[in-house]
Amino acid sequence: RAKSAGGNRFELADPEADARAITRHGLTTALPAALDRGEFFIEYQPLVHLGDGSVHGAEALVRWLHPQHGVLGPDRFIPLAEHTGLIVPLGRWVLEQSVRQARQWQERHADSGPLRINVNLSPCQLTHPGLVQDTVDILEREGLDAEALCLEVTESALIGADDDLLKPLRRLAEMGVDIALDDFGTGYSNLANLRRLPVSILKLDRSFTQGMQQFPADPVDLKIVEGIVSLAHSLDLAVTVEGVETGAQAEQLRILGCDTAQGWYYARPGPPERLHELALVDATG
Ligand code: C2E
Ligand code: MG
Ligand code: MG
Ligand code: MG
């Protein structure tokens, strides 16, 4: 359309799209100062064992408390930070905060088993040469075992990944860090490809969980999840499910053999103190 309008294409301008572009531009230029000013914060969402509902750890999810726009979710600014490269220092900050937080949980709940922390990695961080050393330094400085850390990488980031891209992940996995394949099932990856990847956890995308809303769930959905779980287990991968919103979903996913779960049914992402409460309730029955 715009093409056939030739020189008049500006008549097609969409004021809403313009406003969005202006906001995007504003947010992009505000990002570096926001990091310096401490406008980012992290919410933690518990991961629970499906068997008994006990807390296994938490995923760190970054937010931006913008002085004009209020709290912005990661979908609003992570792509911008990736575009400008700010994701590297921002990601390092998230990792450092989360590792420190996990260490504090462990100190307070030494009896309820080591709580683990999951941190999302963007593809840009994967290709950044400092990733392995930064991670080693942060774990050492904060005093957290590598085994307590899980780095989540999306399936789409690893599609067609060559050895250079996988090398840092292999190094981290050798150190004892778990690598999770996030949003699994959305990226059309070759299942046989899984053997090549240094991952130990599959995080089944929320779209599968949505198919379990009714009880009993759609038989085809059940078969697909059952197949993924059995393949994962046969490759020694644990399965985490995202987006569990109801007890019926939790029950069906437990029966299907999923190991851990995350979702509003258990808890929304929240401040770190929430995890103390949840783990405490757990420990005291
Ligand atoms: P993700 O890693 O797949 O995280 C799960 C998302 O699902 C989170 O959205 C979480 O709040 C949401 N969620 C959890 N339980 C439920 C549920 O029961 N129902 C529904 N409808 N949603 C649920 P959030 O916090 O908006 O994060 C979106 C994405 O942003 C994340 O997806 C992750 O890819 C990215 N992200 C978040 N924090 C970071 C970060 O520190 N670094 C990077 N690179 N990416 C991040
Ligand atoms: Mg994630
Ligand atoms: Mg996910
Ligand atoms: Mg997701």
GROMACS .gro file of C-alpha atoms in nm, residues 3-156:
model
  154
    3LYS     CA    1   0.451   0.171  -0.205
    4SER     CA    2   0.171   0.243  -0.448
    5ALA     CA    3   0.107   0.570  -0.266
    6GLY     CA    4   0.452   0.672  -0.386
    7GLY     CA    5   0.558   1.014  -0.265
    8ASN     CA    6   0.241   1.050  -0.063
    9ARG     CA    7   0.320   0.767   0.172
   10PHE     CA    8   0.338   1.001   0.473
   11GLU     CA    9  -0.038   1.043   0.445
   12LEU     CA   10  -0.063   0.688   0.570
   13ALA     CA   11   0.109   0.779   0.895
   14ASP     CA   12  -0.052   0.611   1.191
   15PRO     CA   13  -0.052   0.845   1.493
   16GLU     CA   14  -0.058   0.553   1.736
   17ALA     CA   15   0.240   0.392   1.568
   18ASP     CA   16   0.419   0.727   1.583
   19ALA     CA   17   0.348   0.758   1.953
   20ARG     CA   18   0.480   0.406   2.009
   21ALA     CA   19   0.795   0.486   1.813
   22ILE     CA   20   0.849   0.804   2.013
   23THR     CA   21   0.805   0.614   2.340
   24ARG     CA   22   1.043   0.344   2.219
   25HIS     CA   23   1.299   0.603   2.130
   26GLY     CA   24   1.258   0.776   2.465
   27LEU     CA   25   1.291   0.451   2.656
   28THR     CA   26   1.596   0.350   2.456
   29THR     CA   27   1.782   0.672   2.528
   30ALA     CA   28   1.680   0.660   2.897
   31LEU     CA   29   1.811   0.305   2.951
   32PRO     CA   30   2.177   0.370   3.039
   33ALA     CA   31   2.095   0.640   3.298
   34ALA     CA   32   1.824   0.415   3.441
   35LEU     CA   33   2.084   0.152   3.521
   36ASP     CA   34   2.307   0.410   3.688
   37ARG     CA   35   2.016   0.554   3.886
   38GLY     CA   36   1.903   0.216   4.011
   39GLU     CA   37   1.560   0.220   3.845
   40PHE     CA   38   1.563  -0.154   3.774
   41PHE     CA   39   1.444  -0.408   4.027
   42ILE     CA   40   1.390  -0.780   4.032
   43GLU     CA   41   1.083  -0.982   4.120
   44TYR     CA   42   1.114  -1.347   4.206
   45GLN     CA   43   0.866  -1.617   4.113
   46PRO     CA   44   0.884  -1.947   4.303
   47LEU     CA   45   0.951  -2.277   4.128
   48VAL     CA   46   0.789  -2.567   4.307
   49HIS     CA   47   0.820  -2.945   4.299
   50LEU     CA   48   0.502  -3.078   4.137
   51GLY     CA   49   0.510  -3.385   4.360
   52ASP     CA   50   0.459  -3.210   4.693
   53GLY     CA   51   0.437  -2.838   4.613
   54SER     CA   52   0.754  -2.757   4.808
   55VAL     CA   53   0.962  -2.459   4.695
   56HIS     CA   54   1.257  -2.555   4.479
   57GLY     CA   55   1.385  -2.207   4.395
   58ALA     CA   56   1.281  -1.900   4.202
   59GLU     CA   57   1.316  -1.728   3.867
   60ALA     CA   58   1.447  -1.371   3.863
   61LEU     CA   59   1.236  -1.138   3.645
   62VAL     CA   60   1.359  -0.783   3.589
   63ARG     CA   61   1.135  -0.473   3.594
   64TRP     CA   62   1.196  -0.105   3.534
   65LEU     CA   63   1.044   0.154   3.765
   66HIS     CA   64   1.031   0.434   3.512
   67PRO     CA   65   0.990   0.784   3.664
   68GLN     CA   66   0.711   0.876   3.415
   69HIS     CA   67   0.566   0.548   3.291
   70GLY     CA   68   0.562   0.353   3.619
   71VAL     CA   69   0.658  -0.015   3.631
   72LEU     CA   70   0.750  -0.154   3.290
   73GLY     CA   71   0.773  -0.528   3.222
   74PRO     CA   72   1.074  -0.681   3.049
   75ASP     CA   73   0.892  -0.719   2.718
   76ARG     CA   74   0.886  -0.337   2.698
   77PHE     CA   75   1.260  -0.278   2.742
   78ILE     CA   76   1.466  -0.599   2.705
   79PRO     CA   77   1.443  -0.585   2.323
   80LEU     CA   78   1.561  -0.221   2.335
   81ALA     CA   79   1.846  -0.310   2.569
   82GLU     CA   80   1.944  -0.593   2.335
   83HIS     CA   81   1.943  -0.356   2.043
   84THR     CA   82   2.175  -0.103   2.210
   85GLY     CA   83   2.400  -0.353   2.387
   86LEU     CA   84   2.295  -0.232   2.731
   87ILE     CA   85   2.169  -0.585   2.793
   88VAL     CA   86   2.525  -0.691   2.879
   89PRO     CA   87   2.571  -0.463   3.184
   90LEU     CA   88   2.201  -0.494   3.271
   91GLY     CA   89   2.219  -0.874   3.252
   92ARG     CA   90   2.531  -0.875   3.465
   93TRP     CA   91   2.351  -0.661   3.724
   94VAL     CA   92   2.053  -0.899   3.727
   95LEU     CA   93   2.285  -1.196   3.771
   96GLU     CA   94   2.472  -1.033   4.056
   97GLN     CA   95   2.157  -0.926   4.243
   98SER     CA   96   1.994  -1.266   4.196
   99VAL     CA   97   2.298  -1.463   4.308
  100ARG     CA   98   2.328  -1.242   4.618
  101GLN     CA   99   1.959  -1.293   4.689
  102ALA     CA  100   1.986  -1.672   4.652
  103ARG     CA  101   2.275  -1.674   4.897
  104GLN     CA  102   2.062  -1.484   5.149
  105TRP     CA  103   1.773  -1.730   5.111
  106GLN     CA  104   2.011  -2.018   5.165
  107GLU     CA  105   2.148  -1.861   5.481
  108ARG     CA  106   1.801  -1.810   5.623
  109HIS     CA  107   1.668  -2.149   5.521
  110ALA     CA  108   1.964  -2.379   5.563
  111ASP     CA  109   1.724  -2.649   5.686
  112SER     CA  110   1.482  -2.647   5.391
  113GLY     CA  111   1.748  -2.750   5.139
  114PRO     CA  112   1.940  -2.521   4.909
  115LEU     CA  113   1.710  -2.284   4.724
  116ARG     CA  114   1.805  -2.235   4.364
  117ILE     CA  115   1.796  -1.928   4.142
  118ASN     CA  116   1.707  -1.911   3.772
  119VAL     CA  117   1.832  -1.616   3.567
  120ASN     CA  118   1.738  -1.539   3.204
  121LEU     CA  119   2.017  -1.485   2.953
  122SER     CA  120   1.965  -1.295   2.631
  123PRO     CA  121   2.132  -1.417   2.309
  124CYS     CA  122   2.356  -1.106   2.317
  125GLN     CA  123   2.497  -1.216   2.652
  126LEU     CA  124   2.576  -1.557   2.504
  127THR     CA  125   2.799  -1.407   2.239
  128HIS     CA  126   2.966  -1.165   2.480
  129PRO     CA  127   3.317  -1.292   2.560
  130GLY     CA  128   3.295  -1.201   2.930
  131LEU     CA  129   3.003  -1.429   3.014
  132VAL     CA  130   3.189  -1.721   3.171
  133GLN     CA  131   3.437  -1.511   3.368
  134ASP     CA  132   3.168  -1.270   3.492
  135THR     CA  133   2.960  -1.563   3.612
  136VAL     CA  134   3.256  -1.727   3.787
  137ASP     CA  135   3.346  -1.396   3.954
  138ILE     CA  136   2.993  -1.328   4.073
  139LEU     CA  137   2.947  -1.679   4.217
  140GLU     CA  138   3.279  -1.654   4.397
  141ARG     CA  139   3.226  -1.305   4.531
  142GLU     CA  140   2.877  -1.382   4.659
  143GLY     CA  141   2.969  -1.728   4.785
  144LEU     CA  142   2.706  -1.928   4.597
  145ASP     CA  143   2.765  -2.282   4.466
  146ALA     CA  144   2.746  -2.311   4.088
  147GLU     CA  145   2.494  -2.593   4.142
  148ALA     CA  146   2.245  -2.342   4.285
  149LEU     CA  147   2.241  -2.138   3.965
  150CYS     CA  148   2.037  -2.208   3.654
  151LEU     CA  149   2.073  -1.994   3.343
  152GLU     CA  150   1.771  -1.988   3.111
  153VAL     CA  151   1.829  -1.954   2.738
  154THR     CA  152   1.541  -1.952   2.494
  155GLU     CA  153   1.506  -2.232   2.247
  156SER     CA  154   1.508  -1.980   1.961
   0.00000   0.00000   0.00000
